[in-house]
Amino acid sequence: MASSSTSKLLFCILASLFLVSTAQNCSNYTFTANRSFSSCKELPYLEANLHWNYNSSSTKVSLAYRAKQDSKGWVAWAVNPTGRGMVGSQALVAFHNSNGSMIAYTTQLTSYNPSMLKANLTFQVSYVSAEYSNNEMTIFATIGPLGNRTTVNHVWQTGSSVSSNIPEMHPLSSPHLRSFGEIDFQTV
Ligand SMILES: *[C@@H]1O[C@H](CO)[C@@H](O)[C@H](O)[C@H]1NC(C)=O
Ligand SMILES: *[C@@H]1O[C@H](CO)[C@@H](O)[C@H](O)[C@H]1NC(C)=O
Ligand SMILES: *[C@@H]1O[C@H](CO)[C@@H](O)[C@H](O)[C@H]1NC(C)=O
Ligand SMILES: *[C@@H]1O[C@H](CO)[C@@H](O)[C@H](O)[C@H]1NC(C)=O
Ligand SMILES: *[C@@H]1O[C@H](CO)[C@@H](O)[C@H](O)[C@H]1NC(C)=O
Ligand SMILES: *[C@@H]1O[C@H](CO)[C@@H](O)[C@H](O)[C@H]1NC(C)=O
Ligand SMILES: *[C@@H]1O[C@H](CO)[C@@H](O)[C@H](O)[C@H]1NC(C)=O
């Protein structure tokens, strides 16, 4: 008993040291236009980070999803309210529109071959916008109210091409198939 709780404690200390060292890199990122986010998580695949502020009174989350991408590609971040992984997820997507400006909008991923056309989500989303700088695409949005459910299944993705303003299929290599998980907006 005693030794098991000691090793659990040691594990927690090591885990928190690891979290602190990665969180530093994530949280010292400086956004333009006076935006700032108090929480941040470096996501384990696709060189992506999620930054957010959770408002416990409105239960809304204002967030920035920031990921490595070149100018011809697209990025997406989604919440899946009904399961894990891609199908059923409620997504924010961003890429360079054919006129050269970044666009961002919401879409529902109803199958493994989704239309990627604009659609309203099953929860409220506001202030959707996107930026491109330093080979990174960032999607900004406010989601919620989330009510008392602050832990969600999320999915993130990147693809290398866009055709006629429609993001094309993402690669099927391992990182692109493993880029989903759970996130608790109330932590940190
Ligand atoms: C910080 O994060 C960037 C992008 O996520 C990564 O390329 C870099 O290696 C990280 N640096 C450290 C010191 O962890
Ligand atoms: C953030 O911190 C990491 C490591 O702690 C450092 O390598 C990086 O240069 C810092 N970035 C900024 C923008 O301050
Ligand atoms: C950022 O905040 C400062 C001080 O509040 C203000 O003077 C400045 O105009 C703001 N910049 C932008 C881009 O909103
Ligand atoms: C949080 O939400 C409440 C209720 O909508 C609002 O009055 C308050 O200004 C928000 N706080 C921040 C920091 O945005
Ligand atoms: C580019 O197209 C988008 C979407 O149609 C539009 O919102 C934006 O204003 C356009 N930008 C320019 C610079 O024309
Ligand atoms: C989304 O909902 C708004 C009003 O709630 C409506 O005006 C708009 O047409 C809807 N958009 C789509 C793509 O269904
Ligand atoms: C969350 O909200 C639901 C419905 O409003 C309620 O039934 C439930 O007890 C709440 N759970 C907690 C942990 O507050």
Short mmCIF file of C-alpha atoms and ligand atoms in Angstrom, two decimals:
data_model
loop_
_atom_site.label_atom_id
_atom_site.label_comp_id
_atom_site.label_asym_id
_atom_site.label_seq_id
_atom_site.Cartn_x
_atom_site.Cartn_y
_atom_site.Cartn_z
CA MET A 1 0.00 0.00 0.00
CA ALA A 2 2.61 2.50 1.21
CA SER A 3 5.05 1.78 -1.59
CA SER A 4 2.30 1.92 -4.20
CA SER A 5 1.18 5.37 -3.04
CA THR A 6 4.82 6.51 -2.92
CA SER A 7 5.33 5.48 -6.53
CA LYS A 8 2.04 7.11 -7.45
CA LEU A 9 3.25 10.32 -5.81
CA LEU A 10 6.58 10.09 -7.62
CA PHE A 11 4.74 9.55 -10.88
CA CYS A 12 2.59 12.62 -10.23
CA ILE A 13 5.67 14.76 -9.48
CA LEU A 14 7.40 13.57 -12.66
CA ALA A 15 4.22 14.06 -14.68
CA SER A 16 3.75 17.59 -13.38
CA LEU A 17 7.40 18.48 -14.11
CA PHE A 18 6.83 17.28 -17.65
CA LEU A 19 3.59 19.27 -17.92
CA VAL A 20 5.25 22.42 -16.60
CA SER A 21 8.13 22.19 -19.08
CA THR A 22 5.84 21.67 -22.10
CA ALA A 23 3.29 24.19 -20.83
CA GLN A 24 5.97 26.88 -20.75
CA ASN A 25 6.67 26.58 -24.43
CA CYS A 26 2.97 26.52 -25.17
CA SER A 27 1.92 29.34 -22.84
CA ASN A 28 4.68 31.82 -23.65
CA TYR A 29 3.39 32.10 -27.22
CA THR A 30 2.41 35.70 -27.94
CA PHE A 31 -0.69 36.43 -29.99
CA THR A 32 -1.25 39.60 -31.97
CA ALA A 33 -4.08 42.10 -31.44
CA ASN A 34 -3.95 41.89 -27.63
CA ARG A 35 -5.33 38.39 -27.54
CA SER A 36 -4.28 36.33 -24.56
CA PHE A 37 -5.24 32.90 -23.30
CA SER A 38 -4.58 31.66 -19.80
CA SER A 39 -4.63 27.93 -20.61
CA CYS A 40 -2.74 26.03 -23.24
CA LYS A 41 -2.07 22.45 -24.25
CA GLU A 42 0.56 21.26 -26.68
CA LEU A 43 -1.25 18.53 -28.59
CA PRO A 44 0.67 15.28 -29.14
CA TYR A 45 0.39 15.13 -32.96
CA LEU A 46 0.57 17.43 -36.00
CA GLU A 47 2.57 20.21 -34.26
CA ALA A 48 -0.59 21.74 -32.87
CA ASN A 49 -1.50 23.72 -29.77
CA LEU A 50 -4.81 24.62 -28.20
CA HIS A 51 -4.99 27.88 -26.21
CA TRP A 52 -8.14 28.87 -24.33
CA ASN A 53 -9.93 30.93 -21.67
CA TYR A 54 -12.77 29.22 -19.84
CA ASN A 55 -15.40 31.55 -18.39
CA SER A 56 -17.02 29.63 -15.53
CA SER A 57 -19.91 32.04 -15.31
CA SER A 58 -20.98 31.92 -18.97
CA THR A 59 -19.47 28.38 -19.43
CA LYS A 60 -18.13 29.60 -22.78
CA VAL A 61 -14.62 28.89 -24.03
CA SER A 62 -12.75 31.38 -26.19
CA LEU A 63 -10.01 29.48 -27.94
CA ALA A 64 -7.20 29.53 -30.46
CA TYR A 65 -6.18 26.39 -32.29
CA ARG A 66 -2.69 26.94 -33.71
CA ALA A 67 -0.94 24.42 -35.99
CA LYS A 68 2.00 24.15 -38.35
CA GLN A 69 0.89 24.44 -41.96
CA ASP A 70 2.11 25.85 -45.25
CA SER A 71 0.07 28.40 -47.14
CA LYS A 72 -1.68 25.91 -49.48
CA GLY A 73 -2.94 23.65 -46.70
CA TRP A 74 -5.82 23.63 -44.26
CA VAL A 75 -6.27 23.07 -40.52
CA ALA A 76 -9.27 21.98 -38.50
CA TRP A 77 -10.22 21.54 -34.86
CA ALA A 78 -13.44 19.89 -33.74
CA VAL A 79 -15.48 18.75 -30.78
CA ASN A 80 -17.21 15.39 -31.05
CA PRO A 81 -20.23 15.56 -28.73
CA THR A 82 -21.45 12.04 -29.53
CA GLY A 83 -18.33 9.88 -29.73
CA ARG A 84 -14.61 9.69 -30.39
CA GLY A 85 -12.75 10.52 -33.58
CA MET A 86 -13.86 12.14 -36.80
CA VAL A 87 -17.40 11.01 -37.59
CA GLY A 88 -19.99 13.13 -35.77
CA SER A 89 -17.55 15.88 -34.96
CA GLN A 90 -18.43 19.55 -35.08
CA ALA A 91 -15.55 21.34 -36.75
CA LEU A 92 -13.88 24.68 -37.27
CA VAL A 93 -11.83 24.75 -40.46
CA ALA A 94 -9.46 27.37 -41.89
CA PHE A 95 -7.42 27.84 -45.06
CA HIS A 96 -6.47 30.43 -47.65
CA ASN A 97 -9.49 31.37 -49.74
CA SER A 98 -8.80 31.59 -53.50
CA ASN A 99 -8.67 35.41 -53.14
CA GLY A 100 -5.68 35.03 -50.82
CA SER A 101 -7.25 35.85 -47.46
CA MET A 102 -7.61 33.36 -44.64
CA ILE A 103 -11.14 32.14 -44.08
CA ALA A 104 -12.56 30.12 -41.23
CA TYR A 105 -16.00 28.57 -40.83
CA THR A 106 -17.89 25.77 -39.13
CA THR A 107 -18.78 22.42 -40.69
CA GLN A 108 -20.16 19.06 -39.55
CA LEU A 109 -18.19 15.88 -40.28
CA THR A 110 -21.08 13.51 -40.78
CA SER A 111 -19.10 10.72 -42.49
CA TYR A 112 -15.55 9.77 -43.52
CA ASN A 113 -16.24 11.65 -46.77
CA PRO A 114 -17.75 14.91 -45.52
CA SER A 115 -18.79 17.74 -47.85
CA MET A 116 -16.72 20.29 -45.87
CA LEU A 117 -19.38 22.89 -46.76
CA LYS A 118 -20.41 25.53 -44.23
CA ALA A 119 -22.91 24.30 -41.67
CA ASN A 120 -24.10 25.36 -38.25
CA LEU A 121 -22.97 23.17 -35.39
CA THR A 122 -24.96 21.42 -32.68
CA PHE A 123 -23.65 23.98 -30.15
CA GLN A 124 -23.17 27.75 -30.31
CA VAL A 125 -20.05 29.16 -31.95
CA SER A 126 -19.19 32.85 -32.31
CA TYR A 127 -16.30 35.12 -33.28
CA VAL A 128 -14.82 32.66 -35.80
CA SER A 129 -11.71 33.97 -37.56
CA ALA A 130 -8.30 32.78 -38.74
CA GLU A 131 -4.76 34.03 -39.21
CA TYR A 132 -1.67 32.81 -40.98
CA SER A 133 1.84 33.69 -39.85
CA ASN A 134 5.20 31.98 -39.41
CA ASN A 135 3.97 28.86 -41.22
CA GLU A 136 1.19 28.42 -38.71
CA MET A 137 -2.56 28.65 -39.18
CA THR A 138 -4.61 29.73 -36.18
CA ILE A 139 -8.37 29.46 -35.80
CA PHE A 140 -10.04 31.71 -33.20
CA ALA A 141 -13.55 31.07 -31.92
CA THR A 142 -15.78 31.13 -28.88
CA ILE A 143 -17.77 27.97 -28.19
CA GLY A 144 -20.55 27.28 -25.75
CA PRO A 145 -22.27 27.62 -23.37
CA LEU A 146 -21.05 24.15 -22.46
CA GLY A 147 -23.20 23.93 -19.32
CA ASN A 148 -21.63 21.83 -16.61
CA ARG A 149 -19.84 19.56 -19.11
CA THR A 150 -16.32 21.01 -19.37
CA THR A 151 -14.58 17.85 -20.65
CA VAL A 152 -15.06 17.16 -24.34
CA ASN A 153 -13.75 14.75 -26.96
CA HIS A 154 -11.80 16.77 -29.47
CA VAL A 155 -10.23 16.00 -32.85
CA TRP A 156 -7.70 18.00 -34.83
CA GLN A 157 -6.45 17.64 -38.38
CA THR A 158 -4.33 19.13 -41.15
CA GLY A 159 -4.33 18.57 -44.90
CA SER A 160 -1.99 19.78 -47.59
CA SER A 161 -4.41 20.98 -50.26
CA VAL A 162 -7.57 22.93 -50.94
CA SER A 163 -9.45 22.82 -54.23
CA SER A 164 -12.15 25.36 -55.22
CA ASN A 165 -12.28 26.49 -51.60
CA ILE A 166 -12.96 22.95 -50.34
CA PRO A 167 -10.32 21.28 -48.14
CA GLU A 168 -9.16 18.01 -49.70
CA MET A 169 -8.63 14.74 -47.84
CA HIS A 170 -5.95 14.64 -45.15
CA PRO A 171 -3.09 12.12 -45.21
CA LEU A 172 -3.77 8.73 -43.64
CA SER A 173 -0.39 8.39 -41.94
CA SER A 174 -0.33 7.55 -38.25
CA PRO A 175 -0.26 11.07 -36.72
CA HIS A 176 -3.34 12.02 -38.77
CA LEU A 177 -5.24 9.01 -37.46
CA ARG A 178 -4.21 9.50 -33.83
CA SER A 179 -5.02 13.21 -33.51
CA PHE A 180 -7.95 13.02 -31.14
CA GLY A 181 -8.41 12.91 -27.38
CA GLU A 182 -10.16 14.41 -24.40
CA ILE A 183 -9.72 17.91 -23.06
CA ASP A 184 -10.98 19.47 -19.84
CA PHE A 185 -11.38 23.21 -20.32
CA GLN A 186 -11.59 23.73 -16.56
CA THR A 187 -8.02 22.51 -15.91
CA VAL A 188 -5.04 24.90 -15.60
C1 LIG B 1 8.11 24.53 -28.69
O1 LIG B 1 7.04 24.25 -29.56
C2 LIG B 1 7.39 24.27 -30.93
C3 LIG B 1 6.12 24.13 -31.74
O2 LIG B 1 5.13 23.44 -31.07
C4 LIG B 1 8.38 23.13 -31.17
O3 LIG B 1 8.77 23.14 -32.52
C5 LIG B 1 9.60 23.33 -30.29
O4 LIG B 1 10.48 22.23 -30.43
C6 LIG B 1 9.21 23.47 -28.82
N1 LIG B 1 10.38 23.85 -28.02
C7 LIG B 1 10.66 23.31 -26.84
C8 LIG B 1 11.88 23.83 -26.15
O5 LIG B 1 9.96 22.44 -26.33
C1 LIG B 2 9.08 29.87 -25.01
O1 LIG B 2 9.80 29.01 -24.15
C2 LIG B 2 10.64 28.08 -24.82
C3 LIG B 2 11.25 27.13 -23.81
O2 LIG B 2 10.91 27.45 -22.50
C4 LIG B 2 11.69 28.84 -25.61
O3 LIG B 2 12.51 27.91 -26.30
C5 LIG B 2 11.00 29.75 -26.61
O4 LIG B 2 11.93 30.54 -27.30
C6 LIG B 2 10.01 30.68 -25.90
N1 LIG B 2 9.25 31.40 -26.92
C7 LIG B 2 8.87 32.67 -26.79
C8 LIG B 2 8.04 33.23 -27.91
O5 LIG B 2 9.16 33.34 -25.82
C1 LIG B 3 -3.86 46.74 -27.33
O1 LIG B 3 -4.10 47.29 -26.03
C2 LIG B 3 -3.50 48.57 -25.87
C3 LIG B 3 -3.68 49.00 -24.41
O2 LIG B 3 -4.91 48.59 -23.91
C4 LIG B 3 -4.16 49.55 -26.85
O3 LIG B 3 -3.57 50.81 -26.72
C5 LIG B 3 -3.96 49.03 -28.28
O4 LIG B 3 -4.64 49.87 -29.19
C6 LIG B 3 -4.47 47.62 -28.42
N1 LIG B 3 -4.11 47.09 -29.74
C7 LIG B 3 -4.98 46.43 -30.50
C8 LIG B 3 -4.45 45.96 -31.82
O5 LIG B 3 -6.12 46.20 -30.17
C1 LIG B 4 -17.73 35.82 -18.33
O1 LIG B 4 -19.10 35.70 -18.61
C2 LIG B 4 -19.90 36.62 -17.89
C3 LIG B 4 -21.37 36.26 -18.16
O2 LIG B 4 -21.65 36.23 -19.51
C4 LIG B 4 -19.53 38.04 -18.33
O3 LIG B 4 -20.29 38.98 -17.62
C5 LIG B 4 -18.04 38.27 -18.07
O4 LIG B 4 -17.64 39.54 -18.57
C6 LIG B 4 -17.21 37.20 -18.71
N1 LIG B 4 -15.82 37.34 -18.30
C7 LIG B 4 -14.81 37.50 -19.15
C8 LIG B 4 -13.45 37.59 -18.54
O5 LIG B 4 -15.00 37.55 -20.36
C1 LIG B 5 -12.05 36.95 -49.79
O1 LIG B 5 -13.20 36.12 -49.77
C2 LIG B 5 -13.81 36.02 -48.50
C3 LIG B 5 -14.93 35.00 -48.59
O2 LIG B 5 -15.70 35.14 -49.74
C4 LIG B 5 -14.32 37.41 -48.09
O3 LIG B 5 -14.94 37.34 -46.83
C5 LIG B 5 -13.14 38.36 -48.03
O4 LIG B 5 -13.58 39.64 -47.72
C6 LIG B 5 -12.39 38.37 -49.35
N1 LIG B 5 -11.16 39.12 -49.16
C7 LIG B 5 -10.70 39.94 -50.09
C8 LIG B 5 -9.40 40.63 -49.75
O5 LIG B 5 -11.29 40.13 -51.14
C1 LIG B 6 -26.97 29.03 -39.39
O1 LIG B 6 -27.94 29.58 -38.54
C2 LIG B 6 -28.28 30.93 -38.81
C3 LIG B 6 -29.28 31.44 -37.81
O2 LIG B 6 -29.27 30.71 -36.64
C4 LIG B 6 -28.86 31.02 -40.21
O3 LIG B 6 -29.12 32.38 -40.52
C5 LIG B 6 -27.84 30.48 -41.22
O4 LIG B 6 -28.39 30.47 -42.50
C6 LIG B 6 -27.42 29.06 -40.84
N1 LIG B 6 -26.34 28.66 -41.72
C7 LIG B 6 -26.31 27.51 -42.35
C8 LIG B 6 -25.13 27.26 -43.22
O5 LIG B 6 -27.17 26.67 -42.21
C1 LIG B 7 -25.26 18.99 -14.80
O1 LIG B 7 -26.44 19.50 -15.33
C2 LIG B 7 -27.48 18.55 -15.41
C3 LIG B 7 -28.66 19.18 -16.15
O2 LIG B 7 -28.72 20.56 -15.92
C4 LIG B 7 -27.84 18.09 -14.01
O3 LIG B 7 -28.86 17.11 -14.08
C5 LIG B 7 -26.62 17.49 -13.35
O4 LIG B 7 -26.89 17.15 -12.02
C6 LIG B 7 -25.46 18.47 -13.37
N1 LIG B 7 -24.27 17.79 -12.91
C7 LIG B 7 -23.42 18.34 -12.03
C8 LIG B 7 -22.23 17.52 -11.70
O5 LIG B 7 -23.59 19.46 -11.59
#
